[in-house]
């Protein structure tokens, strides 16, 4: 796990979500968390890639520790974002990407993992269950999992 996640420095989480209600529920879950975090929100796939590649208005964006990615996005969908993340840039490909979507489709699940998603979570319809899912995600990905340090590559 990155030392900064275990330290007092907040974890940077990129939420790629276009539904205002789901954004708000995710914000509530992270506000109630025990782990210091900074939640960055973008609402479409193009903005997600700009954030990750630090382009345009996101030139000074931090490298996220984890990405929460919806599949059904405007401009570029989640599959296109996953494909870009996994295409060649080893620094980006080390960032865990968790698909967080309303889909329960086996096709979406298989395609997401084929595109190197690290996990696939289906959003519960009930708001309380949605918040609980986010809290469990956070506990696992930011407290239990060990992540490679920034600047690592796979070679």
mmCIF file of C-alpha atoms in Angstrom:
data_model
loop_
_atom_site.group_PDB
_atom_site.id
_atom_site.type_symbol
_atom_site.label_atom_id
_atom_site.label_comp_id
_atom_site.label_asym_id
_atom_site.label_seq_id
_atom_site.Cartn_x
_atom_site.Cartn_y
_atom_site.Cartn_z
ATOM 1 C CA UNK A 1 0.000 0.000 0.000
ATOM 2 C CA UNK A 2 1.258 3.459 -0.692
ATOM 3 C CA UNK A 3 2.823 4.965 2.379
ATOM 4 C CA UNK A 4 0.748 8.113 1.996
ATOM 5 C CA UNK A 5 -2.499 6.173 2.397
ATOM 6 C CA UNK A 6 -1.323 4.811 5.732
ATOM 7 C CA UNK A 7 -0.002 8.212 6.744
ATOM 8 C CA UNK A 8 -2.000 11.309 7.562
ATOM 9 C CA UNK A 9 -1.847 12.383 3.918
ATOM 10 C CA UNK A 10 -5.246 11.922 2.267
ATOM 11 C CA UNK A 11 -5.780 9.285 -0.409
ATOM 12 C CA UNK A 12 -6.693 10.758 -3.788
ATOM 13 C CA UNK A 13 -9.739 9.025 -5.241
ATOM 14 C CA UNK A 14 -11.020 9.797 -8.723
ATOM 15 C CA UNK A 15 -14.755 9.243 -9.099
ATOM 16 C CA UNK A 16 -15.889 9.110 -12.722
ATOM 17 C CA UNK A 17 -19.672 9.399 -12.498
ATOM 18 C CA UNK A 18 -22.329 11.385 -14.341
ATOM 19 C CA UNK A 19 -25.291 10.746 -12.022
ATOM 20 C CA UNK A 20 -25.579 13.603 -9.458
ATOM 21 C CA UNK A 21 -27.393 11.352 -6.968
ATOM 22 C CA UNK A 22 -24.668 8.709 -7.063
ATOM 23 C CA UNK A 23 -22.002 11.401 -6.757
ATOM 24 C CA UNK A 24 -23.706 12.746 -3.625
ATOM 25 C CA UNK A 25 -24.093 9.279 -2.054
ATOM 26 C CA UNK A 26 -20.423 8.562 -2.713
ATOM 27 C CA UNK A 27 -19.430 11.897 -1.168
ATOM 28 C CA UNK A 28 -21.515 11.121 1.932
ATOM 29 C CA UNK A 29 -19.896 7.698 2.298
ATOM 30 C CA UNK A 30 -16.391 9.142 2.059
ATOM 31 C CA UNK A 31 -17.239 12.011 4.433
ATOM 32 C CA UNK A 32 -18.260 9.413 7.034
ATOM 33 C CA UNK A 33 -15.057 7.442 6.543
ATOM 34 C CA UNK A 34 -12.186 6.856 8.910
ATOM 35 C CA UNK A 35 -9.610 7.302 6.176
ATOM 36 C CA UNK A 36 -8.483 10.758 5.133
ATOM 37 C CA UNK A 37 -9.290 11.170 1.468
ATOM 38 C CA UNK A 38 -9.743 13.702 -1.260
ATOM 39 C CA UNK A 39 -12.513 12.789 -3.672
ATOM 40 C CA UNK A 40 -12.041 14.234 -7.155
ATOM 41 C CA UNK A 41 -15.110 14.030 -9.398
ATOM 42 C CA UNK A 42 -15.368 14.150 -13.172
ATOM 43 C CA UNK A 43 -18.586 13.498 -15.036
ATOM 44 C CA UNK A 44 -17.528 12.015 -18.373
ATOM 45 C CA UNK A 45 -14.886 9.787 -19.927
ATOM 46 C CA UNK A 46 -13.022 12.569 -21.718
ATOM 47 C CA UNK A 47 -12.591 14.505 -18.468
ATOM 48 C CA UNK A 48 -11.465 11.286 -16.740
ATOM 49 C CA UNK A 49 -8.711 10.761 -19.279
ATOM 50 C CA UNK A 50 -7.700 14.426 -19.123
ATOM 51 C CA UNK A 51 -7.473 14.118 -15.314
ATOM 52 C CA UNK A 52 -5.423 10.910 -15.499
ATOM 53 C CA UNK A 53 -3.094 12.265 -18.198
ATOM 54 C CA UNK A 54 -2.941 15.672 -16.460
ATOM 55 C CA UNK A 55 -4.084 17.576 -19.555
ATOM 56 C CA UNK A 56 -5.873 20.903 -19.967
ATOM 57 C CA UNK A 57 -7.697 22.084 -16.852
ATOM 58 C CA UNK A 58 -6.334 19.020 -15.020
ATOM 59 C CA UNK A 59 -2.651 19.756 -15.686
ATOM 60 C CA UNK A 60 -2.025 20.010 -11.939
ATOM 61 C CA UNK A 61 -4.266 17.084 -10.944
ATOM 62 C CA UNK A 62 -2.750 14.549 -8.549
ATOM 63 C CA UNK A 63 -2.245 10.978 -9.626
ATOM 64 C CA UNK A 64 -5.188 9.160 -8.035
ATOM 65 C CA UNK A 65 -4.561 6.252 -5.701
ATOM 66 C CA UNK A 66 -7.762 4.565 -6.919
ATOM 67 C CA UNK A 67 -10.320 5.216 -9.680
ATOM 68 C CA UNK A 68 -14.032 4.487 -9.243
ATOM 69 C CA UNK A 69 -15.395 4.261 -12.787
ATOM 70 C CA UNK A 70 -18.967 4.125 -14.024
ATOM 71 C CA UNK A 71 -19.433 2.375 -17.384
ATOM 72 C CA UNK A 72 -22.277 4.470 -18.790
ATOM 73 C CA UNK A 73 -20.672 7.850 -19.337
ATOM 74 C CA UNK A 74 -21.102 10.643 -21.860
ATOM 75 C CA UNK A 75 -18.444 11.459 -24.483
ATOM 76 C CA UNK A 76 -16.334 8.330 -23.795
ATOM 77 C CA UNK A 77 -17.764 5.349 -21.973
ATOM 78 C CA UNK A 78 -16.093 3.399 -19.183
ATOM 79 C CA UNK A 79 -14.807 0.722 -21.570
ATOM 80 C CA UNK A 80 -12.966 3.375 -23.582
ATOM 81 C CA UNK A 81 -11.487 4.823 -20.390
ATOM 82 C CA UNK A 82 -10.338 1.359 -19.263
ATOM 83 C CA UNK A 83 -8.789 0.676 -22.668
ATOM 84 C CA UNK A 84 -6.860 3.958 -22.543
ATOM 85 C CA UNK A 85 -5.624 3.335 -18.995
ATOM 86 C CA UNK A 86 -4.284 -0.082 -19.962
ATOM 87 C CA UNK A 87 -2.743 1.027 -23.263
ATOM 88 C CA UNK A 88 0.973 1.415 -22.859
ATOM 89 C CA UNK A 89 1.307 3.945 -20.028
ATOM 90 C CA UNK A 90 2.626 1.688 -17.268
ATOM 91 C CA UNK A 91 2.254 4.419 -14.653
ATOM 92 C CA UNK A 92 -1.482 4.700 -15.315
ATOM 93 C CA UNK A 93 -1.963 0.961 -15.639
ATOM 94 C CA UNK A 94 -0.801 0.533 -12.034
ATOM 95 C CA UNK A 95 -3.687 2.622 -10.682
ATOM 96 C CA UNK A 96 -6.438 0.300 -9.424
ATOM 97 C CA UNK A 97 -9.658 0.862 -11.348
ATOM 98 C CA UNK A 98 -12.863 -0.313 -9.731
ATOM 99 C CA UNK A 99 -15.893 -0.349 -11.994
ATOM 100 C CA UNK A 100 -18.886 0.977 -10.042
ATOM 101 C CA UNK A 101 -21.966 0.693 -12.199
ATOM 102 C CA UNK A 102 -25.646 -0.150 -12.153
ATOM 103 C CA UNK A 103 -25.042 -2.961 -14.659
ATOM 104 C CA UNK A 104 -25.325 -6.591 -13.623
ATOM 105 C CA UNK A 105 -24.630 -7.795 -17.168
ATOM 106 C CA UNK A 106 -22.210 -10.700 -17.423
ATOM 107 C CA UNK A 107 -20.982 -9.165 -20.692
ATOM 108 C CA UNK A 108 -20.083 -5.924 -18.886
ATOM 109 C CA UNK A 109 -18.348 -7.855 -16.098
ATOM 110 C CA UNK A 110 -16.260 -9.963 -18.500
ATOM 111 C CA UNK A 111 -15.409 -6.990 -20.734
ATOM 112 C CA UNK A 112 -14.369 -4.882 -17.731
ATOM 113 C CA UNK A 113 -11.990 -7.557 -16.490
ATOM 114 C CA UNK A 114 -10.700 -8.134 -20.038
ATOM 115 C CA UNK A 115 -9.870 -4.420 -20.081
ATOM 116 C CA UNK A 116 -7.931 -4.859 -16.810
ATOM 117 C CA UNK A 117 -10.433 -3.528 -14.273
ATOM 118 C CA UNK A 118 -9.338 -4.557 -10.792
ATOM 119 C CA UNK A 119 -12.867 -5.085 -9.476
ATOM 120 C CA UNK A 120 -16.476 -4.804 -10.600
ATOM 121 C CA UNK A 121 -19.105 -3.508 -8.168
ATOM 122 C CA UNK A 122 -22.796 -3.205 -8.934
ATOM 123 C CA UNK A 123 -24.402 -0.130 -7.383
ATOM 124 C CA UNK A 124 -27.187 -1.043 -4.996
ATOM 125 C CA UNK A 125 -30.467 0.785 -5.627
ATOM 126 C CA UNK A 126 -31.077 1.447 -1.916
ATOM 127 C CA UNK A 127 -29.148 4.574 -0.784
ATOM 128 C CA UNK A 128 -28.128 3.049 2.570
ATOM 129 C CA UNK A 129 -26.798 -0.062 0.820
ATOM 130 C CA UNK A 130 -24.992 2.146 -1.720
ATOM 131 C CA UNK A 131 -23.215 4.028 1.093
ATOM 132 C CA UNK A 132 -22.331 0.739 2.802
ATOM 133 C CA UNK A 133 -20.864 -0.605 -0.461
ATOM 134 C CA UNK A 134 -18.647 2.487 -0.766
ATOM 135 C CA UNK A 135 -17.499 2.101 2.841
ATOM 136 C CA UNK A 136 -16.590 -1.555 2.237
ATOM 137 C CA UNK A 137 -14.747 -0.576 -0.955
ATOM 138 C CA UNK A 138 -12.810 2.023 0.998
ATOM 139 C CA UNK A 139 -11.924 -0.312 3.845
ATOM 140 C CA UNK A 140 -10.607 -2.933 1.440
ATOM 141 C CA UNK A 141 -8.830 -0.796 -1.168
ATOM 142 C CA UNK A 142 -7.400 1.825 1.174
ATOM 143 C CA UNK A 143 -6.688 -0.185 4.327
ATOM 144 C CA UNK A 144 -6.062 -3.799 3.292
ATOM 145 C CA UNK A 145 -4.673 -3.821 -0.254
ATOM 146 C CA UNK A 146 -1.033 -2.957 -0.828
ATOM 147 C CA UNK A 147 -0.605 -0.661 -3.820
ATOM 148 C CA UNK A 148 2.607 -0.049 -5.791
ATOM 149 C CA UNK A 149 4.339 3.227 -5.030
ATOM 150 C CA UNK A 150 3.998 6.075 -7.493
ATOM 151 C CA UNK A 151 6.598 5.884 -10.232
ATOM 152 C CA UNK A 152 6.728 2.059 -10.235
ATOM 153 C CA UNK A 153 6.523 0.140 -13.458
ATOM 154 C CA UNK A 154 5.810 -3.488 -14.166
ATOM 155 C CA UNK A 155 9.122 -4.424 -15.757
#
